GROMACS .gro file of C-alpha atoms in nm:
model
  140
    1MET     CA    1   2.350  -0.558   1.543
    2ILE     CA    2   2.305  -0.888   1.614
    3PRO     CA    3   2.363  -1.110   1.356
    4ILE     CA    4   2.128  -1.431   1.401
    5THR     CA    5   2.182  -1.757   1.162
    6LYS     CA    6   1.834  -1.818   0.928
    7PRO     CA    7   1.681  -2.125   0.977
    8GLY     CA    8   1.827  -2.375   0.739
    9LYS     CA    9   2.076  -2.132   0.621
   10GLU     CA   10   2.306  -2.227   0.888
   11GLU     CA   11   2.583  -2.426   0.672
   12SER     CA   12   2.589  -2.117   0.369
   13GLY     CA   13   2.851  -1.883   0.303
   14ASP     CA   14   2.557  -1.622   0.184
   15PRO     CA   15   2.542  -1.330   0.344
   16SER     CA   16   2.185  -1.327   0.326
   17LYS     CA   17   2.190  -1.577   0.572
   18TYR     CA   18   2.180  -1.374   0.891
   19ARG     CA   19   1.955  -1.209   1.056
   20PRO     CA   20   2.024  -0.890   1.192
   21ILE     CA   21   1.873  -0.780   1.516
   22SER     CA   22   1.921  -0.412   1.590
   23LEU     CA   23   1.913  -0.347   1.994
   24LEU     CA   24   1.747  -0.008   2.031
   25ASN     CA   25   1.706   0.131   2.369
   26THR     CA   26   1.410   0.211   2.513
   27GLU     CA   27   1.387   0.561   2.468
   28GLY     CA   28   1.441   0.539   2.100
   29ASN     CA   29   1.177   0.231   2.080
   30VAL     CA   30   0.923   0.483   2.230
   31LEU     CA   31   0.993   0.730   1.998
   32GLU     CA   32   1.043   0.538   1.626
   33LYS     CA   33   0.691   0.433   1.725
   34LEU     CA   34   0.480   0.770   1.799
   35LEU     CA   35   0.633   0.854   1.557
   36ILE     CA   36   0.457   0.591   1.360
   37ARG     CA   37   0.112   0.586   1.503
   38ARG     CA   38   0.122   0.995   1.456
   39ILE     CA   39   0.283   0.924   1.048
   40VAL     CA   40  -0.007   0.690   0.974
   41HIS     CA   41  -0.313   0.897   1.145
   42ASN     CA   42  -0.206   1.137   0.925
   43VAL     CA   43  -0.193   0.943   0.674
   44TYR     CA   44  -0.542   0.755   0.760
   45THR     CA   45  -0.730   1.100   0.802
   46ASN     CA   46  -0.580   1.282   0.513
   47GLU     CA   47  -0.650   0.953   0.263
   48ALA     CA   48  -0.322   0.985   0.139
   49LEU     CA   49  -0.266   0.556   0.050
   50ASN     CA   50  -0.430   0.359  -0.261
   51LYS     CA   51  -0.697   0.164  -0.198
   52ASN     CA   52  -0.503  -0.084  -0.304
   53GLN     CA   53  -0.219  -0.043  -0.064
   54TYR     CA   54  -0.268  -0.412   0.108
   55GLY     CA   55   0.073  -0.471   0.271
   56PHE     CA   56   0.099  -0.257   0.606
   57THR     CA   57  -0.193  -0.176   0.606
   58PRO     CA   58  -0.447  -0.278   0.935
   59GLN     CA   59  -0.742  -0.430   0.815
   60LYS     CA   60  -0.598  -0.598   0.532
   61SER     CA   61  -0.356  -0.885   0.393
   62THR     CA   62  -0.268  -1.109   0.155
   63VAL     CA   63  -0.606  -1.323   0.151
   64ASP     CA   64  -0.814  -0.955   0.007
   65ALA     CA   65  -0.521  -0.866  -0.226
   66ALA     CA   66  -0.541  -1.268  -0.408
   67MET     CA   67  -0.970  -1.217  -0.383
   68GLU     CA   68  -0.925  -0.845  -0.514
   69VAL     CA   69  -0.691  -0.998  -0.786
   70ARG     CA   70  -0.907  -1.275  -0.851
   71GLN     CA   71  -1.257  -1.100  -0.916
   72TYR     CA   72  -1.084  -0.885  -1.160
   73ILE     CA   73  -0.859  -1.177  -1.378
   74GLU     CA   74  -1.190  -1.383  -1.332
   75PRO     CA   75  -1.465  -1.217  -1.595
   76HIS     CA   76  -1.146  -1.258  -1.848
   77LEU     CA   77  -1.090  -1.561  -1.815
   78ASN     CA   78  -1.449  -1.705  -1.766
   79ARG     CA   79  -1.466  -1.588  -2.186
   80ARG     CA   80  -1.185  -1.830  -2.245
   81GLY     CA   81  -0.894  -1.544  -2.187
   82VAL     CA   82  -0.574  -1.508  -2.095
   83ALA     CA   83  -0.406  -1.364  -1.743
   84ILE     CA   84  -0.104  -1.293  -1.630
   85ILE     CA   85   0.045  -1.221  -1.317
   86ILE     CA   86   0.350  -1.080  -1.210
   87SER     CA   87   0.479  -1.040  -0.870
   88LEU     CA   88   0.832  -0.853  -0.764
   89GLU     CA   89   1.037  -0.922  -0.380
   90VAL     CA   90   1.180  -0.599  -0.339
   91GLN     CA   91   1.424  -0.691  -0.101
   92GLY     CA   92   1.530  -0.424   0.151
   93ALA     CA   93   1.243  -0.248   0.014
   94PHE     CA   94   1.173  -0.092   0.361
   95VAL     CA   95   1.507  -0.081   0.482
   96SER     CA   96   1.619   0.107   0.217
   97ALA     CA   97   1.330   0.380   0.198
   98TRP     CA   98   1.392   0.692   0.037
   99TRP     CA   99   1.328   0.906   0.308
  100PRO     CA  100   1.334   1.269   0.038
  101ALA     CA  101   1.010   1.064  -0.086
  102ILE     CA  102   0.861   1.020   0.222
  103LEU     CA  103   0.946   1.404   0.329
  104GLN     CA  104   0.799   1.511   0.040
  105LYS     CA  105   0.461   1.288   0.078
  106LEU     CA  106   0.423   1.421   0.479
  107ARG     CA  107   0.435   1.778   0.294
  108ASP     CA  108   0.183   1.717   0.019
  109ILE     CA  109  -0.053   1.578   0.325
  110LYS     CA  110   0.028   1.881   0.514
  111CYS     CA  111   0.176   1.716   0.822
  112PRO     CA  112   0.177   1.907   1.101
  113ARG     CA  113   0.493   2.101   1.161
  114LYS     CA  114   0.633   1.928   1.511
  115LEU     CA  115   0.599   1.549   1.326
  116TYR     CA  116   0.739   1.697   0.989
  117TYR     CA  117   1.058   1.814   1.209
  118LEU     CA  118   1.114   1.508   1.408
  119ALA     CA  119   1.036   1.260   1.046
  120GLN     CA  120   1.339   1.464   0.880
  121ASP     CA  121   1.571   1.453   1.202
  122TYR     CA  122   1.495   1.047   1.240
  123PRO     CA  123   1.743   0.887   1.035
  124LYS     CA  124   2.040   1.183   1.057
  125GLU     CA  125   2.326   1.074   1.262
  126ARG     CA  126   2.260   0.733   1.297
  127LYS     CA  127   2.511   0.433   1.305
  128ALA     CA  128   2.522   0.034   1.306
  129VAL     CA  129   2.798  -0.186   1.409
  130MET     CA  130   2.797  -0.533   1.364
  131THR     CA  131   3.052  -0.722   1.508
  132LEU     CA  132   3.098  -1.065   1.433
  133ASN     CA  133   3.408  -1.349   1.528
  134ASN     CA  134   3.520  -1.036   1.687
  135ILE     CA  135   3.560  -0.842   1.417
  136SER     CA  136   3.366  -0.493   1.370
  137THR     CA  137   3.201  -0.325   1.090
  138GLY     CA  138   2.980   0.025   1.091
  139LYS     CA  139   2.790   0.197   0.851
  140THR     CA  140   2.679   0.591   0.931
   0.00000   0.00000   0.00000
């Protein structure tokens, strides 16, 4: 991994000022893209996503999500009602995805066996090493 400083945070001492860039070899990149495409295909074929899922969903955007919220609350506001919206930003949600739940969902939608086994093995025996100022640290 190569740490790149986020714009405007150069002087900060906060570790979150860095954006870690991971360099995966070509074969790993190809395998990852194929795996993701096949899983996404199976998820959509089996209609396994909630209709209210907007993030990481083709043909949907934050504008679509905002319009859905507006459509939902507008009748209440027209009747002089009150609307409260809570928005959560989960830092590192994608990176810290819980693999047992992902694998269970793949089993639930009857993902093809070979694809399931590939997804099962994907996070195993992975190692990340970061070097900054001649100091290296790693995580397995």
